[in-house]
XYZ file of C-alpha atoms in Angstrom:
123
model
C -12.640 -20.997 -50.950
C -13.750 -19.489 -54.723
C -14.789 -15.923 -54.679
C -15.165 -13.265 -56.547
C -16.536 -10.359 -55.851
C -17.748 -7.445 -58.552
C -17.769 -3.599 -57.098
C -18.359 -0.088 -58.831
C -22.165 -0.296 -59.877
C -24.386 2.309 -59.380
C -26.889 4.349 -61.341
C -25.147 7.140 -63.022
C -26.648 10.448 -65.959
C -26.005 9.326 -70.019
C -22.754 10.040 -70.546
C -21.710 9.826 -67.641
C -18.827 6.628 -66.867
C -18.437 4.176 -63.728
C -15.441 1.319 -63.461
C -17.021 -1.876 -62.002
C -13.840 -3.744 -60.747
C -13.886 -7.567 -59.321
C -11.675 -8.967 -56.487
C -11.505 -12.075 -57.139
C -9.894 -15.237 -53.644
C -9.748 -19.206 -54.061
C -7.459 -19.847 -57.748
C -4.995 -18.640 -59.571
C -6.575 -15.237 -61.799
C -3.286 -14.910 -63.300
C -4.328 -18.091 -65.381
C -7.404 -17.077 -65.965
C -9.173 -15.990 -68.823
C -11.572 -13.193 -67.740
C -14.674 -12.005 -68.683
C -17.493 -9.754 -68.134
C -21.054 -10.601 -68.815
C -24.031 -8.512 -68.311
C -27.623 -8.974 -68.423
C -31.052 -7.353 -68.900
C -33.479 -9.056 -66.031
C -36.023 -11.489 -68.448
C -33.235 -11.697 -70.796
C -30.403 -13.652 -72.065
C -26.866 -12.814 -71.049
C -24.678 -10.654 -73.220
C -21.021 -11.177 -73.497
C -18.938 -7.957 -72.910
C -15.761 -7.769 -72.771
C -12.678 -10.530 -72.347
C -9.552 -9.953 -71.013
C -6.778 -13.670 -71.883
C -4.412 -14.289 -68.497
C -1.427 -11.988 -69.889
C -3.941 -9.155 -70.764
C -3.008 -9.378 -73.889
C -5.332 -10.102 -75.951
C -8.741 -7.992 -75.248
C -11.590 -8.402 -77.097
C -15.037 -5.556 -76.838
C -18.693 -6.512 -78.103
C -19.452 -4.070 -80.720
C -22.299 -2.352 -78.760
C -19.512 -1.621 -75.936
C -16.248 -1.563 -77.745
C -14.880 1.961 -78.597
C -16.437 2.798 -74.758
C -15.440 0.227 -71.926
C -12.389 -0.738 -71.426
C -10.873 -4.083 -69.688
C -8.259 -4.785 -68.010
C -6.663 -6.672 -64.950
C -3.854 -6.438 -62.298
C -2.564 -10.182 -61.252
C -0.658 -9.060 -58.496
C -3.923 -8.070 -57.152
C -6.523 -10.673 -58.364
C -8.166 -7.650 -59.941
C -10.709 -7.130 -62.614
C -11.586 -3.785 -63.991
C -13.575 -2.810 -66.872
C -13.914 0.969 -66.779
C -17.575 2.321 -68.542
C -17.317 4.806 -70.552
C -20.113 7.472 -72.530
C -22.591 5.113 -70.989
C -26.120 5.266 -72.893
C -29.887 3.558 -71.082
C -29.222 0.256 -72.942
C -26.321 -0.666 -70.854
C -28.709 -0.863 -68.140
C -28.057 -4.265 -67.048
C -26.401 -6.439 -64.437
C -22.834 -6.543 -64.452
C -20.567 -10.035 -63.340
C -17.231 -10.897 -63.599
C -16.721 -14.197 -65.374
C -13.286 -16.617 -64.112
C -12.447 -19.448 -66.958
C -8.906 -21.636 -66.813
C -8.581 -24.021 -70.203
C -6.030 -26.242 -70.476
C -4.279 -26.787 -73.918
C -6.424 -25.809 -76.770
C -9.205 -26.833 -75.183
C -12.784 -25.216 -75.958
C -14.347 -25.938 -73.414
C -13.079 -24.621 -69.578
C -11.692 -27.063 -67.447
C -12.785 -24.697 -64.482
C -15.304 -21.979 -64.641
C -16.272 -19.223 -61.485
C -18.849 -16.314 -61.776
C -19.329 -13.290 -59.033
C -22.747 -12.133 -57.942
C -23.432 -8.963 -59.804
C -23.314 -5.851 -59.367
C -26.674 -3.415 -61.008
C -24.905 -0.667 -63.647
C -28.704 1.640 -64.105
C -28.483 4.043 -66.740
C -30.667 6.956 -66.698
C -31.133 10.627 -66.312
């Protein structure tokens, strides 16, 4: 059974930090591209960051670049997101997303989502 379980969300003041974790099981984590995606209620999903299977290729949305750091531990099957200098506009539910691509395919052959963790940035 595939599981992606996010943790580490909560309430933080502007300028503060949080570290999100996504513990996974039931699939070969080390072969998947992993991403963080967020959603403000009533709005569409916003891609935040992703990291390739080996951890060498990393990308960030402009809105979080320089403040957030994505990382992964393939030995622990866990994805992380270190969030610093948080702003009220970072308030959202943060989801962990796993995607497996075959060769040069653009669409994932397999994909999984976590249940999300709430991050609220407010004074």
